[in-house]
PDB file of C-alpha atoms in Angstrom:
ATOM      1  CA  MET A  23      -6.045  -8.279  31.313  1.00  0.00           C
ATOM      2  CA  ILE A  24      -6.626  -5.111  33.321  1.00  0.00           C
ATOM      3  CA  THR A  25     -10.151  -3.690  33.117  1.00  0.00           C
ATOM      4  CA  ARG A  26     -11.096  -0.238  34.345  1.00  0.00           C
ATOM      5  CA  LYS A  27     -14.700   0.896  34.684  1.00  0.00           C
ATOM      6  CA  ILE A  28     -16.438   4.163  35.528  1.00  0.00           C
ATOM      7  CA  GLU A  29     -20.201   4.334  36.076  1.00  0.00           C
ATOM      8  CA  ILE A  30     -22.192   7.574  36.251  1.00  0.00           C
ATOM      9  CA  SER A  31     -25.834   8.091  37.224  1.00  0.00           C
ATOM     10  CA  THR A  32     -26.784  11.029  35.045  1.00  0.00           C
ATOM     11  CA  TRP A  33     -29.748  12.046  37.197  1.00  0.00           C
ATOM     12  CA  ASP A  34     -27.229  12.807  39.973  1.00  0.00           C
ATOM     13  CA  VAL A  35     -24.460  14.051  37.679  1.00  0.00           C
ATOM     14  CA  PRO A  36     -25.706  16.190  34.794  1.00  0.00           C
ATOM     15  CA  PHE A  37     -23.183  16.868  32.067  1.00  0.00           C
ATOM     16  CA  ALA A  38     -22.128  20.227  33.548  1.00  0.00           C
ATOM     17  CA  LYS A  39     -21.010  18.471  36.746  1.00  0.00           C
ATOM     18  CA  ILE A  40     -18.854  15.675  35.366  1.00  0.00           C
ATOM     19  CA  PRO A  41     -15.208  15.924  36.489  1.00  0.00           C
ATOM     20  CA  SER A  42     -12.755  17.234  33.929  1.00  0.00           C
ATOM     21  CA  ASP A  43     -10.728  14.003  33.847  1.00  0.00           C
ATOM     22  CA  ILE A  44     -13.845  12.062  32.832  1.00  0.00           C
ATOM     23  CA  HIS A  45     -14.886  14.763  30.361  1.00  0.00           C
ATOM     24  CA  ASP A  46     -11.540  14.291  28.609  1.00  0.00           C
ATOM     25  CA  LEU A  47     -12.386  10.618  27.963  1.00  0.00           C
ATOM     26  CA  LEU A  48     -15.550  11.447  26.005  1.00  0.00           C
ATOM     27  CA  SER A  49     -15.784  11.850  22.249  1.00  0.00           C
ATOM     28  CA  GLU A  50     -17.925  14.531  20.630  1.00  0.00           C
ATOM     29  CA  ALA A  51     -20.605  11.893  19.997  1.00  0.00           C
ATOM     30  CA  ASP A  52     -20.426  10.781  23.648  1.00  0.00           C
ATOM     31  CA  ILE A  53     -20.901  14.358  24.817  1.00  0.00           C
ATOM     32  CA  LEU A  54     -23.895  14.877  22.557  1.00  0.00           C
ATOM     33  CA  ALA A  55     -25.459  11.615  23.746  1.00  0.00           C
ATOM     34  CA  TYR A  56     -24.841  12.567  27.386  1.00  0.00           C
ATOM     35  CA  GLU A  57     -26.541  15.913  26.890  1.00  0.00           C
ATOM     36  CA  SER A  58     -29.410  14.586  24.732  1.00  0.00           C
ATOM     37  CA  GLY A  59     -30.277  11.351  26.510  1.00  0.00           C
ATOM     38  CA  ALA A  60     -32.618   8.815  24.933  1.00  0.00           C
ATOM     39  CA  SER A  61     -33.565  11.170  22.108  1.00  0.00           C
ATOM     40  CA  TYR A  62     -30.018  10.839  20.716  1.00  0.00           C
ATOM     41  CA  PHE A  63     -30.428   7.103  20.271  1.00  0.00           C
ATOM     42  CA  LYS A  64     -33.986   7.387  18.968  1.00  0.00           C
ATOM     43  CA  ASP A  65     -32.712   9.663  16.197  1.00  0.00           C
ATOM     44  CA  ALA A  66     -29.862   7.242  15.519  1.00  0.00           C
ATOM     45  CA  ALA A  67     -32.327   4.357  15.244  1.00  0.00           C
ATOM     46  CA  LYS A  68     -34.370   6.292  12.692  1.00  0.00           C
ATOM     47  CA  ARG A  69     -31.277   6.761  10.552  1.00  0.00           C
ATOM     48  CA  THR A  70     -30.554   3.034  10.505  1.00  0.00           C
ATOM     49  CA  GLY A  71     -33.800   2.347   8.649  1.00  0.00           C
ATOM     50  CA  GLU A  72     -34.601  -0.411  11.183  1.00  0.00           C
ATOM     51  CA  PRO A  73     -38.213   0.157  12.354  1.00  0.00           C
ATOM     52  CA  ALA A  74     -38.033  -2.548  15.037  1.00  0.00           C
ATOM     53  CA  LEU A  75     -34.919  -0.991  16.565  1.00  0.00           C
ATOM     54  CA  TYR A  76     -36.645   2.393  16.638  1.00  0.00           C
ATOM     55  CA  ASP A  77     -39.735   0.801  18.217  1.00  0.00           C
ATOM     56  CA  ALA A  78     -37.571  -0.593  21.017  1.00  0.00           C
ATOM     57  CA  LEU A  79     -35.965   2.769  21.700  1.00  0.00           C
ATOM     58  CA  ASN A  80     -39.216   4.642  21.332  1.00  0.00           C
ATOM     59  CA  LEU A  81     -40.459   2.890  24.480  1.00  0.00           C
ATOM     60  CA  LEU A  82     -38.150   5.269  26.354  1.00  0.00           C
ATOM     61  CA  ASP A  83     -39.185   8.797  27.270  1.00  0.00           C
ATOM     62  CA  ASP A  84     -36.694  11.442  26.148  1.00  0.00           C
ATOM     63  CA  ASN A  85     -35.873  12.097  29.823  1.00  0.00           C
ATOM     64  CA  HIS A  86     -35.650   8.409  30.748  1.00  0.00           C
ATOM     65  CA  SER A  87     -33.133   7.722  33.522  1.00  0.00           C
ATOM     66  CA  MET A  88     -29.743   6.892  32.060  1.00  0.00           C
ATOM     67  CA  ARG A  89     -26.424   5.539  33.254  1.00  0.00           C
ATOM     68  CA  VAL A  90     -23.109   6.170  31.525  1.00  0.00           C
ATOM     69  CA  TYR A  91     -20.431   3.481  31.491  1.00  0.00           C
ATOM     70  CA  LEU A  92     -16.815   4.122  30.553  1.00  0.00           C
ATOM     71  CA  GLU A  93     -14.698   1.006  30.077  1.00  0.00           C
ATOM     72  CA  ASN A  94     -11.049   0.422  29.291  1.00  0.00           C
ATOM     73  CA  LYS A  95      -9.146  -2.830  28.809  1.00  0.00           C
ATOM     74  CA  ASP A  96      -5.359  -3.077  28.832  1.00  0.00           C
ATOM     75  CA  ASN A  97      -4.949   0.630  28.070  1.00  0.00           C
ATOM     76  CA  ALA A  98      -6.968   0.413  24.861  1.00  0.00           C
ATOM     77  CA  PRO A  99      -9.083   3.511  24.120  1.00  0.00           C
ATOM     78  CA  TRP A 100     -11.967   4.052  26.509  1.00  0.00           C
ATOM     79  CA  LEU A 101     -15.404   2.982  25.273  1.00  0.00           C
ATOM     80  CA  CYS A 102     -18.482   4.867  26.428  1.00  0.00           C
ATOM     81  CA  TRP A 103     -21.911   3.224  26.722  1.00  0.00           C
ATOM     82  CA  PHE A 104     -25.315   4.603  27.707  1.00  0.00           C
ATOM     83  CA  GLY A 105     -27.620   2.295  29.640  1.00  0.00           C
ATOM     84  CA  PHE A 106     -31.403   2.375  29.969  1.00  0.00           C
ATOM     85  CA  THR A 107     -33.549   0.161  32.188  1.00  0.00           C
ATOM     86  CA  TYR A 108     -36.729  -1.172  30.626  1.00  0.00           C
ATOM     87  CA  VAL A 109     -38.761  -1.818  33.762  1.00  0.00           C
ATOM     88  CA  ALA A 110     -41.654  -3.774  32.230  1.00  0.00           C
ATOM     89  CA  GLU A 111     -39.279  -5.996  30.252  1.00  0.00           C
ATOM     90  CA  ARG A 112     -36.835  -6.311  33.185  1.00  0.00           C
ATOM     91  CA  ARG A 113     -33.958  -5.478  30.873  1.00  0.00           C
ATOM     92  CA  HIS A 114     -31.062  -3.052  31.018  1.00  0.00           C
ATOM     93  CA  ILE A 115     -29.840  -2.242  27.511  1.00  0.00           C
ATOM     94  CA  ARG A 116     -26.671  -0.350  26.703  1.00  0.00           C
ATOM     95  CA  PHE A 117     -26.225   1.609  23.490  1.00  0.00           C
ATOM     96  CA  ARG A 118     -23.053   3.210  22.225  1.00  0.00           C
ATOM     97  CA  PRO A 119     -22.896   6.276  19.969  1.00  0.00           C
ATOM     98  CA  SER A 120     -21.330   5.900  16.562  1.00  0.00           C
ATOM     99  CA  SER A 121     -17.547   5.930  16.548  1.00  0.00           C
ATOM    100  CA  ASN A 122     -14.828   6.922  14.110  1.00  0.00           C
ATOM    101  CA  ALA A 123     -13.709   3.317  13.697  1.00  0.00           C
ATOM    102  CA  ILE A 124     -13.129   2.228  10.112  1.00  0.00           C
ATOM    103  CA  LEU A 125     -15.690  -0.356   9.012  1.00  0.00           C
ATOM    104  CA  GLN A 126     -14.540  -3.350   7.005  1.00  0.00           C
ATOM    105  CA  GLU A 127     -15.160  -2.985   3.279  1.00  0.00           C
ATOM    106  CA  SER A 128     -16.916  -6.367   3.129  1.00  0.00           C
ATOM    107  CA  MET A 129     -19.447  -5.483   5.854  1.00  0.00           C
ATOM    108  CA  PRO A 130     -22.980  -6.073   4.490  1.00  0.00           C
ATOM    109  CA  MET A 131     -24.804  -2.844   3.693  1.00  0.00           C
ATOM    110  CA  ARG A 132     -27.640  -3.369   6.163  1.00  0.00           C
ATOM    111  CA  LEU A 133     -25.201  -4.009   8.989  1.00  0.00           C
ATOM    112  CA  ARG A 134     -23.044  -1.082   7.886  1.00  0.00           C
ATOM    113  CA  LYS A 135     -26.042   1.242   8.204  1.00  0.00           C
ATOM    114  CA  VAL A 136     -26.470   0.145  11.803  1.00  0.00           C
ATOM    115  CA  TYR A 137     -22.787   0.617  12.617  1.00  0.00           C
ATOM    116  CA  GLU A 138     -22.741   4.032  10.985  1.00  0.00           C
ATOM    117  CA  ASN A 139     -25.198   5.130  13.675  1.00  0.00           C
ATOM    118  CA  PHE A 140     -24.421   2.899  16.664  1.00  0.00           C
ATOM    119  CA  GLY A 141     -21.045   1.929  18.059  1.00  0.00           C
ATOM    120  CA  GLY A 142     -22.520  -1.248  19.528  1.00  0.00           C
ATOM    121  CA  ILE A 143     -25.515  -2.571  21.459  1.00  0.00           C
ATOM    122  CA  ASN A 144     -25.292  -4.599  24.687  1.00  0.00           C
ATOM    123  CA  ASP A 145     -28.266  -6.777  25.549  1.00  0.00           C
ATOM    124  CA  ASP A 146     -27.663  -6.110  29.253  1.00  0.00           C
ATOM    125  CA  ARG A 147     -25.318  -4.275  31.579  1.00  0.00           C
ATOM    126  CA  SER A 148     -22.797  -7.138  31.644  1.00  0.00           C
ATOM    127  CA  GLY A 149     -21.527  -6.132  28.202  1.00  0.00           C
ATOM    128  CA  ASP A 150     -20.921  -9.771  27.301  1.00  0.00           C
ATOM    129  CA  TYR A 151     -23.323 -10.065  24.409  1.00  0.00           C
ATOM    130  CA  GLY A 152     -24.926  -8.102  21.607  1.00  0.00           C
ATOM    131  CA  LEU A 153     -23.501  -6.135  18.694  1.00  0.00           C
ATOM    132  CA  VAL A 154     -19.837  -5.646  19.549  1.00  0.00           C
ATOM    133  CA  PRO A 155     -18.140  -2.260  19.079  1.00  0.00           C
ATOM    134  CA  PRO A 156     -16.650  -1.885  15.593  1.00  0.00           C
ATOM    135  CA  GLU A 157     -13.216  -1.509  17.193  1.00  0.00           C
ATOM    136  CA  MET A 158     -13.621  -5.072  18.519  1.00  0.00           C
ATOM    137  CA  ILE A 159     -14.841  -6.788  15.331  1.00  0.00           C
ATOM    138  CA  VAL A 160     -12.212  -9.411  14.542  1.00  0.00           C
ATOM    139  CA  LEU A 161     -11.680 -12.263  12.132  1.00  0.00           C
ATOM    140  CA  ALA A 162     -12.747 -15.656  13.455  1.00  0.00           C
ATOM    141  CA  SER A 163      -9.166 -16.791  12.912  1.00  0.00           C
ATOM    142  CA  GLU A 164      -8.107 -14.259  15.569  1.00  0.00           C
ATOM    143  CA  SER A 165     -10.694 -15.332  18.165  1.00  0.00           C
ATOM    144  CA  GLY A 166      -8.433 -17.875  19.857  1.00  0.00           C
ATOM    145  CA  TRP A 167     -10.479 -21.069  19.640  1.00  0.00           C
ATOM    146  CA  HIS A 168      -8.301 -24.194  19.435  1.00  0.00           C
ATOM    147  CA  PHE A 169     -10.252 -25.744  16.565  1.00  0.00           C
ATOM    148  CA  ILE A 170      -9.958 -22.735  14.250  1.00  0.00           C
ATOM    149  CA  PRO A 171      -6.833 -23.977  12.371  1.00  0.00           C
ATOM    150  CA  ASP A 172      -8.920 -26.889  11.014  1.00  0.00           C
ATOM    151  CA  ILE A 173     -11.242 -24.434   9.270  1.00  0.00           C
ATOM    152  CA  LEU A 174      -8.812 -21.601   8.690  1.00  0.00           C
ATOM    153  CA  ASP A 175      -9.911 -20.920   5.113  1.00  0.00           C
ATOM    154  CA  THR A 176     -13.366 -19.931   6.384  1.00  0.00           C
ATOM    155  CA  ALA A 177     -12.138 -18.347   9.609  1.00  0.00           C
ATOM    156  CA  CYS A 178      -9.679 -15.986   7.980  1.00  0.00           C
ATOM    157  CA  LYS A 179     -12.481 -14.392   5.939  1.00  0.00           C
ATOM    158  CA  CYS A 180     -15.259 -14.320   8.537  1.00  0.00           C
ATOM    159  CA  TRP A 181     -15.676 -11.170  10.664  1.00  0.00           C
ATOM    160  CA  LEU A 182     -17.371 -11.652  14.058  1.00  0.00           C
ATOM    161  CA  PHE A 183     -19.825  -8.874  14.945  1.00  0.00           C
ATOM    162  CA  TYR A 184     -22.332 -10.419  17.377  1.00  0.00           C
ATOM    163  CA  SER A 185     -21.526 -12.186  20.638  1.00  0.00           C
ATOM    164  CA  PHE A 186     -23.914 -14.543  22.423  1.00  0.00           C
ATOM    165  CA  GLY A 187     -21.816 -14.197  25.571  1.00  0.00           C
ATOM    166  CA  ASN A 188     -21.211 -17.949  25.743  1.00  0.00           C
ATOM    167  CA  GLY A 189     -18.387 -18.273  23.240  1.00  0.00           C
ATOM    168  CA  ASP A 190     -20.608 -18.379  20.160  1.00  0.00           C
ATOM    169  CA  TYR A 191     -20.538 -15.562  17.620  1.00  0.00           C
ATOM    170  CA  ILE A 192     -22.214 -14.508  14.417  1.00  0.00           C
ATOM    171  CA  GLY A 193     -20.173 -13.093  11.587  1.00  0.00           C
ATOM    172  CA  TRP A 194     -20.275 -12.269   7.941  1.00  0.00           C
ATOM    173  CA  HIS A 195     -18.034 -13.979   5.429  1.00  0.00           C
ATOM    174  CA  GLU A 196     -16.378 -11.888   2.768  1.00  0.00           C
ATOM    175  CA  ASP A 197     -18.222 -13.936   0.139  1.00  0.00           C
ATOM    176  CA  GLY A 198     -21.561 -12.627   1.475  1.00  0.00           C
ATOM    177  CA  ARG A 199     -22.592 -15.517   3.694  1.00  0.00           C
ATOM    178  CA  CYS A 200     -23.668 -15.134   7.325  1.00  0.00           C
ATOM    179  CA  LEU A 201     -22.066 -17.684   9.653  1.00  0.00           C
ATOM    180  CA  MET A 202     -22.462 -18.687  13.272  1.00  0.00           C
ATOM    181  CA  LEU A 203     -19.278 -19.751  15.060  1.00  0.00           C
ATOM    182  CA  ASN A 204     -20.475 -22.648  17.226  1.00  0.00           C
ATOM    183  CA  HIS A 205     -17.631 -23.295  19.639  1.00  0.00           C
ATOM    184  CA  GLU A 206     -19.230 -26.339  21.298  1.00  0.00           C
ATOM    185  CA  GLU A 207     -19.757 -28.160  18.008  1.00  0.00           C
ATOM    186  CA  GLU A 208     -16.487 -26.692  16.686  1.00  0.00           C
ATOM    187  CA  CYS A 209     -17.986 -25.619  13.403  1.00  0.00           C
ATOM    188  CA  PHE A 210     -19.534 -22.789  11.407  1.00  0.00           C
ATOM    189  CA  ASP A 211     -23.274 -22.907  10.667  1.00  0.00           C
ATOM    190  CA  GLU A 212     -24.798 -20.849   7.860  1.00  0.00           C
ATOM    191  CA  LEU A 213     -27.553 -18.376   8.767  1.00  0.00           C
ATOM    192  CA  ASP A 214     -29.701 -15.839   6.968  1.00  0.00           C
ATOM    193  CA  LEU A 215     -28.366 -12.398   7.960  1.00  0.00           C
ATOM    194  CA  ASP A 216     -31.607 -10.539   7.290  1.00  0.00           C
ATOM    195  CA  ALA A 217     -33.620 -13.052   9.303  1.00  0.00           C
ATOM    196  CA  PHE A 218     -31.141 -12.813  12.186  1.00  0.00           C
ATOM    197  CA  LEU A 219     -31.236  -9.005  12.254  1.00  0.00           C
ATOM    198  CA  ASP A 220     -35.046  -8.980  11.944  1.00  0.00           C
ATOM    199  CA  ASP A 221     -35.377 -11.227  14.999  1.00  0.00           C
ATOM    200  CA  TYR A 222     -32.629  -9.468  16.933  1.00  0.00           C
ATOM    201  CA  PHE A 223     -34.148  -6.012  16.663  1.00  0.00           C
ATOM    202  CA  ARG A 224     -37.754  -7.148  17.043  1.00  0.00           C
ATOM    203  CA  TYR A 225     -37.436  -9.753  19.784  1.00  0.00           C
ATOM    204  CA  ASP A 226     -33.979 -10.365  21.207  1.00  0.00           C
ATOM    205  CA  ILE A 227     -32.997  -6.921  22.485  1.00  0.00           C
ATOM    206  CA  LEU A 228     -35.944  -6.802  24.878  1.00  0.00           C
ATOM    207  CA  ALA A 229     -36.218 -10.604  25.231  1.00  0.00           C
ATOM    208  CA  LEU A 230     -39.720 -10.576  23.767  1.00  0.00           C
ATOM    209  CA  GLU A 231     -41.362 -13.839  22.825  1.00  0.00           C
ATOM    210  CA  CYS A 232     -41.241 -14.588  19.130  1.00  0.00           C
ATOM    211  CA  PRO A 233     -44.682 -15.719  17.954  1.00  0.00           C
ATOM    212  CA  GLN A 234     -44.812 -19.228  16.598  1.00  0.00           C
ATOM    213  CA  ASN A 235     -45.978 -19.863  13.052  1.00  0.00           C
ATOM    214  CA  VAL A 236     -49.449 -21.307  13.085  1.00  0.00           C
ATOM    215  CA  SER A 237     -50.514 -23.453  10.148  1.00  0.00           C
TER     216      SER A 237
END
């Protein structure tokens, strides 16, 4: 695999100063996000109907410092991400504007609403985990794990949309179930999609501590 990366500090390079060759790599949504900054993603979060996601983004000032990341693998289309450092939480989160990628018909409605407004969310600058870009959502049967043929009936109908960065993924099954691909145990575990998304937006993005239930 050949990976190419471009990183821009927007406080040094406002939109009017970006080189023409980089400008040509940006979509209309990328350009609008570059010009608008954090406010673009705050508005997007409002449209998702996810209050916890908006709360996380609303911690950012509209003029919060921002980095732009352009990434390309094996001559696939370039993906553009916008990164914000949350100083108090010691986190660097990358958000991607919505894309023109076609969403799978079986995608659950709540998740679809998120992907209609965000082209992915990275939990940190590594890009290894979080909500993967819609262009990279694949069937579990296409993920390359050696044990997949043993559970092909499930794998060929399970779309992977969240990466833990360690080889584990979360996906939705076309029958409506939410499944976790556990590569160490070589199995699929059933999860509650709403509960996962609730915790992800409220706690996981900023690595906040989830309060324990007290009886």
